[in-house]
Short mmCIF file of C-alpha atoms in Angstrom, two decimals:
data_model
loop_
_atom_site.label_atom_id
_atom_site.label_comp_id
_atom_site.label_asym_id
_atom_site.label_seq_id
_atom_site.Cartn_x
_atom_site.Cartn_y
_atom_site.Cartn_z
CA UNK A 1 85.36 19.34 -118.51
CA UNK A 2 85.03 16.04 -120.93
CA UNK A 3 86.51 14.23 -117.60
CA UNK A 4 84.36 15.38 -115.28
CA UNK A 5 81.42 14.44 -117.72
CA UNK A 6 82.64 11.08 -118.37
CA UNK A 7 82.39 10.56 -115.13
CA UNK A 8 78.95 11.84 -114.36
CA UNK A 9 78.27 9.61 -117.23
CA UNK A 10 79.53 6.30 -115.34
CA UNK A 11 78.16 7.23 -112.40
CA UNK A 12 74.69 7.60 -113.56
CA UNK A 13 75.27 4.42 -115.67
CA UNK A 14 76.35 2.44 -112.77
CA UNK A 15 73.43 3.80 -110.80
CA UNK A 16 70.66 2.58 -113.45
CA UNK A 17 72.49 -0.97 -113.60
CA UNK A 18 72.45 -1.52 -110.05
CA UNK A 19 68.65 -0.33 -109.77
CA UNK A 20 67.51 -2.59 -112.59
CA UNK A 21 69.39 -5.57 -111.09
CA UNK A 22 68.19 -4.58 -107.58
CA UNK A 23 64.36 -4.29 -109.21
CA UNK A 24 64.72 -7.70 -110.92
CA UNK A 25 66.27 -9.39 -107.62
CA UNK A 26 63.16 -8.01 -106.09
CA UNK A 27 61.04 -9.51 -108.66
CA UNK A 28 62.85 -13.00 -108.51
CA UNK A 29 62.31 -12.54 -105.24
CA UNK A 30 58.27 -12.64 -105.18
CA UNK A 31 58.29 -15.07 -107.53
CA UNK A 32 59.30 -17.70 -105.29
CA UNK A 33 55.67 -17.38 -103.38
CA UNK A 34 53.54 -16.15 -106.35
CA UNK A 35 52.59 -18.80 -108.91
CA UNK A 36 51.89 -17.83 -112.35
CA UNK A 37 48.47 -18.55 -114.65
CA UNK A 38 49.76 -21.49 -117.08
CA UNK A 39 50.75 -19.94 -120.23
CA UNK A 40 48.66 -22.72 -121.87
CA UNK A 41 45.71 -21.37 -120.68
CA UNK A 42 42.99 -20.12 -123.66
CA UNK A 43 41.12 -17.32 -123.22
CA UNK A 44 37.47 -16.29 -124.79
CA UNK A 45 38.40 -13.62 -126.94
CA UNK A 46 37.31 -10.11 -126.48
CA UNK A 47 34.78 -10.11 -129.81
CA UNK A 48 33.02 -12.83 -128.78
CA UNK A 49 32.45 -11.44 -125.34
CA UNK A 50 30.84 -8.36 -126.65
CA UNK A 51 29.06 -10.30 -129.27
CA UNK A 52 27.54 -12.27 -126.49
CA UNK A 53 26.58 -9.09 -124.32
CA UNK A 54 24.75 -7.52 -127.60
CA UNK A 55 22.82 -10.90 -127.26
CA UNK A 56 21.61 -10.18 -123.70
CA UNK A 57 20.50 -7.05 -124.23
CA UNK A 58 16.44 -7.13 -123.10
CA UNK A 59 16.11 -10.76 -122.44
CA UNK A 60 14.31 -12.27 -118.96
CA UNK A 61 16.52 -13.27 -116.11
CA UNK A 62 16.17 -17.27 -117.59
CA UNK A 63 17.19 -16.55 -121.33
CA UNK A 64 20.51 -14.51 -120.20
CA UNK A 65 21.35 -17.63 -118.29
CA UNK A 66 20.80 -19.95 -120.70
CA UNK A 67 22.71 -17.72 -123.77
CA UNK A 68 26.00 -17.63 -121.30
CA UNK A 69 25.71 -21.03 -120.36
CA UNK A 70 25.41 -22.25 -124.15
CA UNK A 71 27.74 -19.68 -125.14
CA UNK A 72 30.17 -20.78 -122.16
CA UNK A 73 29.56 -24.95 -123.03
CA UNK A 74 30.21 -23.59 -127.27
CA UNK A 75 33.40 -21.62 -126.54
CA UNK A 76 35.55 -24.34 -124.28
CA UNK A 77 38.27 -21.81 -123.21
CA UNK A 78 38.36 -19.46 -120.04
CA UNK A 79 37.28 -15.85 -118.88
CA UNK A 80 39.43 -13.32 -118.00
CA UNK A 81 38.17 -11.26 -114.64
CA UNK A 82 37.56 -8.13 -117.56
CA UNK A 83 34.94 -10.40 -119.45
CA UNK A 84 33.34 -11.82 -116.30
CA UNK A 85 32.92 -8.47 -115.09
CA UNK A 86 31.47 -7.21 -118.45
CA UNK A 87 29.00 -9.77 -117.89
CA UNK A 88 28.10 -9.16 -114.65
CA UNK A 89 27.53 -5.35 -114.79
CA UNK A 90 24.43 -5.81 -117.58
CA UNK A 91 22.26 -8.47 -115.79
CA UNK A 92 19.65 -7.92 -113.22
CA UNK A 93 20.83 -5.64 -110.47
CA UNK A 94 18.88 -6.20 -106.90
CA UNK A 95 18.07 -2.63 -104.78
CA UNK A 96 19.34 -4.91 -102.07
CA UNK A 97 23.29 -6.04 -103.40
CA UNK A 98 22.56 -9.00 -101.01
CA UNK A 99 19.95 -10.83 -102.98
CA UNK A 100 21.51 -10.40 -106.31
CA UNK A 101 20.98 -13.61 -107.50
CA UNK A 102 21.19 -13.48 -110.90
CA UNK A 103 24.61 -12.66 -110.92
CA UNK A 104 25.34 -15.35 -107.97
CA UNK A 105 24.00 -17.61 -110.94
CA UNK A 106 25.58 -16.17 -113.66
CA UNK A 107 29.17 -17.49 -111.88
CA UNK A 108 27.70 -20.92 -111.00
CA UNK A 109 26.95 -20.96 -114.96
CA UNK A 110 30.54 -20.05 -115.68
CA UNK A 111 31.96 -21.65 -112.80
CA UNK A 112 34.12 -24.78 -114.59
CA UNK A 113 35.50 -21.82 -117.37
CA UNK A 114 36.73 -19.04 -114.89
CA UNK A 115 40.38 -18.47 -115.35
CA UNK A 116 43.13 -17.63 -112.81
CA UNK A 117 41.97 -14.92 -110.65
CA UNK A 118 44.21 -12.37 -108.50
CA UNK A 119 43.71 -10.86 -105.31
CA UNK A 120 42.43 -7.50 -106.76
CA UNK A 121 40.10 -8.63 -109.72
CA UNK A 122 38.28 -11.21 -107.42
CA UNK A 123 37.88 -8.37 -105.19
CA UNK A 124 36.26 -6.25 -107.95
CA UNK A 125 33.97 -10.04 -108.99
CA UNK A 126 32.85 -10.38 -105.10
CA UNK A 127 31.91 -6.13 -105.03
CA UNK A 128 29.30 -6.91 -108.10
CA UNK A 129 27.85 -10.00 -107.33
CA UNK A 130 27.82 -9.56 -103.16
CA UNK A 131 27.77 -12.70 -101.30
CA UNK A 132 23.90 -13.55 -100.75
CA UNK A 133 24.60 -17.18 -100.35
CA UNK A 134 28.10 -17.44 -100.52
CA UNK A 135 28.16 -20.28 -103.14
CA UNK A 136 29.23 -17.63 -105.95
CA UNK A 137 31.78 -15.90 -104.02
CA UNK A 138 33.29 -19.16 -102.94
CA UNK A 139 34.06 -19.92 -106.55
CA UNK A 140 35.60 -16.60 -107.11
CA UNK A 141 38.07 -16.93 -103.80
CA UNK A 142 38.46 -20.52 -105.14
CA UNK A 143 40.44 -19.02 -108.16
CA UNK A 144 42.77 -16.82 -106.74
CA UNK A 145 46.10 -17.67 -106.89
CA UNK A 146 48.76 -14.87 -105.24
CA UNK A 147 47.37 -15.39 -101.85
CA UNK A 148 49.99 -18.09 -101.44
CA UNK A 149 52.51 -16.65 -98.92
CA UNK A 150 50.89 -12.85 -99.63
CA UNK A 151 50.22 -11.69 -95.79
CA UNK A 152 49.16 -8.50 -97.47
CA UNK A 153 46.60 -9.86 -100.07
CA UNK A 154 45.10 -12.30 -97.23
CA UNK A 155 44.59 -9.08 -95.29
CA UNK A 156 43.07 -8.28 -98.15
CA UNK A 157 40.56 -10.74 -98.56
CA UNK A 158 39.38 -10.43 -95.16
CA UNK A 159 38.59 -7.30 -95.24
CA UNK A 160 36.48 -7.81 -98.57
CA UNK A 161 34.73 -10.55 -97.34
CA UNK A 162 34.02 -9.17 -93.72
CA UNK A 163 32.76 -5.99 -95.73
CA UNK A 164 30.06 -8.21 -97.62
CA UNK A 165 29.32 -10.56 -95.17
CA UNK A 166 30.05 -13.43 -96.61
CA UNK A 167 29.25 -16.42 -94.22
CA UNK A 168 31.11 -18.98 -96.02
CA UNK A 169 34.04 -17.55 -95.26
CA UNK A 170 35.18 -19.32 -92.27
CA UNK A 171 34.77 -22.37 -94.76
CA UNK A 172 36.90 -21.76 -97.47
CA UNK A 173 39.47 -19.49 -95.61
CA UNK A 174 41.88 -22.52 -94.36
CA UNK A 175 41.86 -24.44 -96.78
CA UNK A 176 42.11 -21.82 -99.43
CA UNK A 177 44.91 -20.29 -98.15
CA UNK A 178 46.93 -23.56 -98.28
CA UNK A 179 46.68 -23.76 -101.80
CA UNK A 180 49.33 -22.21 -104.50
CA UNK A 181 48.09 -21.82 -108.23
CA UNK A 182 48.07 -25.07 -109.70
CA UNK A 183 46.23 -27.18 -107.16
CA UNK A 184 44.07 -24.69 -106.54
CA UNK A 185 42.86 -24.11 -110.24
CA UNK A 186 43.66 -27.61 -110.90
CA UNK A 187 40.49 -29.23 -109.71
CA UNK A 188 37.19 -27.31 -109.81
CA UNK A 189 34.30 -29.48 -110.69
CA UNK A 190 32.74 -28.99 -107.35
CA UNK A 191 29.45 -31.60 -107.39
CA UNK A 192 30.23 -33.05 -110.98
CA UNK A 193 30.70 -36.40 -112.55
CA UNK A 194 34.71 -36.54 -112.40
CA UNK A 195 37.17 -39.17 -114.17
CA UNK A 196 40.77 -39.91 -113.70
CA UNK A 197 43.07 -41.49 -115.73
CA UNK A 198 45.89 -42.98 -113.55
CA UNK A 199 49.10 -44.35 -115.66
CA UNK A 200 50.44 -47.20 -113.48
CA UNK A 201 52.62 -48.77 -116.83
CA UNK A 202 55.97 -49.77 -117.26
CA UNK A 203 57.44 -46.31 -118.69
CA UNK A 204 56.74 -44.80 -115.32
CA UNK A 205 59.20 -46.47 -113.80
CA UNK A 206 61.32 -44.78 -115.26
CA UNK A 207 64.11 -43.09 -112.90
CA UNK A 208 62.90 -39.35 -113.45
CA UNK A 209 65.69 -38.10 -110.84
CA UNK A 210 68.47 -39.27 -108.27
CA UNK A 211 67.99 -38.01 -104.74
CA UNK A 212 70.70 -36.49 -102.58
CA UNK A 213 70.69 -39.47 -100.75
CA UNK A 214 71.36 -41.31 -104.00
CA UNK A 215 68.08 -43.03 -104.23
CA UNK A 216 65.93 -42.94 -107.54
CA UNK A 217 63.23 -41.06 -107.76
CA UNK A 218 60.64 -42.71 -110.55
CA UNK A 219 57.97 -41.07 -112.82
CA UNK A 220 55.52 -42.67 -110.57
CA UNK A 221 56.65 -41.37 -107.37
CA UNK A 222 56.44 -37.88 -108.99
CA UNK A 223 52.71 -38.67 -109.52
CA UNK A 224 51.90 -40.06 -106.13
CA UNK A 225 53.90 -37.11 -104.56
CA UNK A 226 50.86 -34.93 -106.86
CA UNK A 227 48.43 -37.34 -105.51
CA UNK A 228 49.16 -36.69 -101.66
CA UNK A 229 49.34 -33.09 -102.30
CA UNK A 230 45.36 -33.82 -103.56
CA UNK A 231 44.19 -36.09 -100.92
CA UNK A 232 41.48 -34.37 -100.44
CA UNK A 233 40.48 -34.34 -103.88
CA UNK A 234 36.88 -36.48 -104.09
CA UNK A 235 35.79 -34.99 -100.86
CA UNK A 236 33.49 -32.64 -102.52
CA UNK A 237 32.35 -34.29 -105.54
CA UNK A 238 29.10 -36.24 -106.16
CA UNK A 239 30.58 -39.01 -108.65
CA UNK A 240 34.26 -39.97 -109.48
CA UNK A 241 35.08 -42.90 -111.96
CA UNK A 242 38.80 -44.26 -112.53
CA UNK A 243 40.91 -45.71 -114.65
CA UNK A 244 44.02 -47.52 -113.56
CA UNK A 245 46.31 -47.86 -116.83
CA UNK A 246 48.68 -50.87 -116.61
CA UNK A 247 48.83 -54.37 -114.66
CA UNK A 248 45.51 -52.84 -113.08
CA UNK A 249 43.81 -51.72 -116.08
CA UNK A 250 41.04 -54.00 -115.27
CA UNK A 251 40.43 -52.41 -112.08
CA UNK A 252 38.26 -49.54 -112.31
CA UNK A 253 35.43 -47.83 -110.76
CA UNK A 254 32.69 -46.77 -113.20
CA UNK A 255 30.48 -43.71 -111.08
CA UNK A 256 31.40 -43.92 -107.78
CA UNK A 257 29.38 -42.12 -105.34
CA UNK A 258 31.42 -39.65 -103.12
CA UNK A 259 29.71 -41.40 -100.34
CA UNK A 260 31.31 -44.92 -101.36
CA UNK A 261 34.24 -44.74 -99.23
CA UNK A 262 35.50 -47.70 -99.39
CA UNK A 263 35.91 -47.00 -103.26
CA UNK A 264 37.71 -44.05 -102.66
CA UNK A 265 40.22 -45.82 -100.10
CA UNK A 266 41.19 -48.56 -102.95
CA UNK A 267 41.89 -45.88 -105.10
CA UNK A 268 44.28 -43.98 -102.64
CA UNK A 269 45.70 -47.34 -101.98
CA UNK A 270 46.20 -48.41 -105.50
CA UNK A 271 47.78 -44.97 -106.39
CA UNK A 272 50.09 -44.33 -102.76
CA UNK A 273 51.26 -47.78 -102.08
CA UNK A 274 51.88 -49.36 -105.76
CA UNK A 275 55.43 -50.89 -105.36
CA UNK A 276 55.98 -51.78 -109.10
CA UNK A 277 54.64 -50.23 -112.30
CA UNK A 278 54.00 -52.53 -115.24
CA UNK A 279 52.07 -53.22 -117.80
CA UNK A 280 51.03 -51.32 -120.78
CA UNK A 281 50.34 -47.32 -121.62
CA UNK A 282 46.93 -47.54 -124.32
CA UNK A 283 45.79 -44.19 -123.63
CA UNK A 284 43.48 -44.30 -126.90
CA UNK A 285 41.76 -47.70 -125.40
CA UNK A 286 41.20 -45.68 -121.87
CA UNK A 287 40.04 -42.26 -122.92
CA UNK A 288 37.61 -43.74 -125.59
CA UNK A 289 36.22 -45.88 -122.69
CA UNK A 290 35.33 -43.04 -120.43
CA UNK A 291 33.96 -40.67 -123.90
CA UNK A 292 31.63 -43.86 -125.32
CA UNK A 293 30.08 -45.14 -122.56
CA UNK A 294 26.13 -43.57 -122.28
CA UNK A 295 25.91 -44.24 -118.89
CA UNK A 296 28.12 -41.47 -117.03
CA UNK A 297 28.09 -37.87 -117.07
CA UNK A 298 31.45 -37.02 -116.75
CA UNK A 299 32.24 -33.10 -116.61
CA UNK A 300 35.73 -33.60 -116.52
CA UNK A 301 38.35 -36.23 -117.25
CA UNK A 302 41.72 -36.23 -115.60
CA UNK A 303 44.74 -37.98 -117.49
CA UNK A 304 47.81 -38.44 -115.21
CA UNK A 305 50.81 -39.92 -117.32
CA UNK A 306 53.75 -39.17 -118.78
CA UNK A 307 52.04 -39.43 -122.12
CA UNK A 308 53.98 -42.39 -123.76
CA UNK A 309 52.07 -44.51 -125.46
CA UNK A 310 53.22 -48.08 -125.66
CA UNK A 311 50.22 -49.82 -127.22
CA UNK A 312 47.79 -48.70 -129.68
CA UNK A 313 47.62 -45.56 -131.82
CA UNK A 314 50.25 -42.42 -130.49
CA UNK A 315 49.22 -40.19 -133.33
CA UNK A 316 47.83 -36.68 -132.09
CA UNK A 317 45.49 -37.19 -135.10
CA UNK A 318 43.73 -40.19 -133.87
CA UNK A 319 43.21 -38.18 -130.70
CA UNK A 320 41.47 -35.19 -132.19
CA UNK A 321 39.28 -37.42 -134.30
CA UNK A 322 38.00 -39.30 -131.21
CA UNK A 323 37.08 -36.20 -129.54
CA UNK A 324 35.46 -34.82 -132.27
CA UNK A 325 33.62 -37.73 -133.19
CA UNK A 326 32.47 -37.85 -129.62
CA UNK A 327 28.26 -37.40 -129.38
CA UNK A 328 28.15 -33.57 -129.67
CA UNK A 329 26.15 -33.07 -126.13
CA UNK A 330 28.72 -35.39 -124.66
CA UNK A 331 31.86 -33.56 -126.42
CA UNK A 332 30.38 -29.92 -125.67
CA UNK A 333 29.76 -31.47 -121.75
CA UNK A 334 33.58 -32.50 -120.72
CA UNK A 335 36.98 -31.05 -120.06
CA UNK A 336 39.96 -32.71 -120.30
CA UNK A 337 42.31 -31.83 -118.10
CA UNK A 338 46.42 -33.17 -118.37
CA UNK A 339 49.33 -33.70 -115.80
CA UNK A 340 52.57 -34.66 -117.42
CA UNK A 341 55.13 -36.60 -115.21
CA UNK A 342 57.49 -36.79 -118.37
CA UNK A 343 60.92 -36.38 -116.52
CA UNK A 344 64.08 -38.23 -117.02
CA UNK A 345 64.22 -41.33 -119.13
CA UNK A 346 66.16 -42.25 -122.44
CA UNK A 347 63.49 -42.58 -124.87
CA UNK A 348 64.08 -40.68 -128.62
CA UNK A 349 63.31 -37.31 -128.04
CA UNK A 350 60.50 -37.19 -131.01
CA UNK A 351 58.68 -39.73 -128.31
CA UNK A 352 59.19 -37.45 -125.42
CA UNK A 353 58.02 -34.37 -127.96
CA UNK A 354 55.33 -36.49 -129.09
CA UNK A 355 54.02 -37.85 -125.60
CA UNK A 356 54.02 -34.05 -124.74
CA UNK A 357 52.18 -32.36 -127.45
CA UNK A 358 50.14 -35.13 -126.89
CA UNK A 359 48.82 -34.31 -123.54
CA UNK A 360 48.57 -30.51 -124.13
CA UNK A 361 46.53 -31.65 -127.37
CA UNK A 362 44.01 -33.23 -125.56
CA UNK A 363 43.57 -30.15 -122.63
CA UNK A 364 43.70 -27.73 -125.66
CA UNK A 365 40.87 -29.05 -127.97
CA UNK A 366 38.34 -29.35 -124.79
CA UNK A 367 39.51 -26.20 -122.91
CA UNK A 368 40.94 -28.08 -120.52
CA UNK A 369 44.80 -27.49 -118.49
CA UNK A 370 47.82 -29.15 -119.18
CA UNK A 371 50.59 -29.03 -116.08
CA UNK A 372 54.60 -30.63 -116.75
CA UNK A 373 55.31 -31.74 -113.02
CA UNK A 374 59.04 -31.15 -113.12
CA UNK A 375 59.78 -32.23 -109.73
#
């Protein structure tokens, strides 16, 4: 009897190994076409949320819009698709779901602070606020990020969006589509005052990997690989202004308008075709350039590097301070957002922790996202 049991025993055993290695197969599986949220995303907390609500209570259509977008500018991290629809449900509610405006509004407000959206809760964002002009729900598809190589949640989409009409559909839907996660959420200052700074210096040269064909792959060629996967990234903006830190620190574009093509062609061909990094990394000297000067409205700032400093201050300190000093309508009015090409190289490894922390720092203390590019 104990034999026969024994054996029951290993056979059930056996059975519940091979389904939980057969479930997490599966799961490795879809994760090779669904990109995660960054963990280093910040989100509002709950409290505050339904401290804000409480504050809405009774107020005109103008003064609810103006408490979430002070609140929104005041709290500097991202909302969940819980708190926007929290939101949502306790403004102004049209007897005809097509002119809702408020609530169109209320995502425009929020726009630049919506986190990482899937499939399902944008669905449940697009039922509430409908798609009268299609701006709103734009931003909402413009967050989602497991429709990359998800037949089912595209099928989806489509029928959500045919259900509510929305005509700018046939807009976004391509492009969309073609993004995973992180350059989707990556850039979403739609019509803002945008910045970039580009590190061109002599650390990013630095052989980050070796090809199979036994070529070197550099720091640099990481970040112009990230650069053609964004060519299309002042298309839709109103003003740009750049930074090239190195030998071409000097040559910079202070508000560009997105109509200035020729502007935006130097750029491309400063960052695709630059045969030779050099120069040196003075981070400090850039960013404090872009936060002092009066005469832009930057939104958000863009800081492309691998975060080594090689001139000036590298202490995180220093950093913080210069933010915080920053005129308060300025500081409360700009994101900074990080991409770190810190891969290979020989320096100390309290640099490379440093030139890190550094970088997430920065995106962390203005709500902003950090990415590592790894390859």
């Amino acid at each position: 009897m104990n034999t026969i049991l024994l054996s029951i025993l290993a056979i059930t055993t056996l059975s519940t190994i091979g389904l939980t290695i057969g479930l997490y197969l599966e799961t490795q599986q879809q994760d090779l076409y669904l990109e995660v949220p960054s963990p280093y995303i910040r989100f509002i907390d709950e409290t505050e949320v339904d401290q804000l609500i409480m504050t809405l209570q009774g107020k005109s259509d103008s003064e609810q819009l103006k408490s979430i977008q002070s609140f929104t500018l005041e709290q500097h991290k991202f909302y969940s698709s819980d708190q926007i629809l929290k939101i949502l449900v306790i403004l102004k509610e049209s007897v005809y779901p097509q002119y809702n405006q408020v609530r169109n509004y209320a995502i425009e407000v929020m726009k630049p602070y919506i986190g990482p959206l899937t499939t399902a809760q944008a669905q449940q964002i697009l039922k509430i606020i409908s798609a009268s002009d299609g701006i709103a729900s734009g931003v909402v598809v413009s967050q989602i990020y497991d429709l990359y190589g998800n037949t089912e949640n595209q099928q989806s989409l489509n029928m959500t969006l045919a259900t509510y009409d929305n005509m700018l559909y046939k807009q976004i839907i391509n492009q969309q589509y073609a993004k995973n996660f992180y350059y989707n959420f990556l850039i979403t200052s739609e019509g803002k005052h945008v910045a970039f700074i580009i590190d061109q210096s002599k650390t990013m040269a630095t052989v980050a990997q070796i090809r199979s064909d036994g070529t070197n792959l550099t720091r640099y060629d990481l970040l112009r690989q990230f650069s053609q996967n964004r060519n299309d990234i002042f298309q839709s903006f109103t003003a740009f202004s750049y930074i090239l830190m190195g030998n071409y620190t000097d040559f910079k574009c202070n508000s560009c308008p997105t109509g200035s093509y020729e502007q935006r062609k130097a750029m491309n061909s400063f960052v695709l075709n630059v045969l030779h990094n050099g120069g040196e990394s003075n981070i400090y000297q850039q960013l404090n350039y872009f936060l002092s000067n009066p005469y832009n409205q930057i939104t958000d700032l863009y800081i492309w590097s691998d975060g080594i400093i090689t001139e000036g201050t590298s202490n995180i300190n220093d950093f913080v301070n210069l933010i915080k000093e920053t005129n308060s309508q300025r500081r409360n009015n700009i994101r900074i957002n990080t991409v770190s090409f810190l891969v290979g190289g020989n320096e100390p490894q309290s640099v490379k922790d440093n030139s890190t922390q550094l970088l997430k720092t920065l995106a962390d203390v203005t709500g902003g996202t950090f990415i590592q590019v790894s390859s």
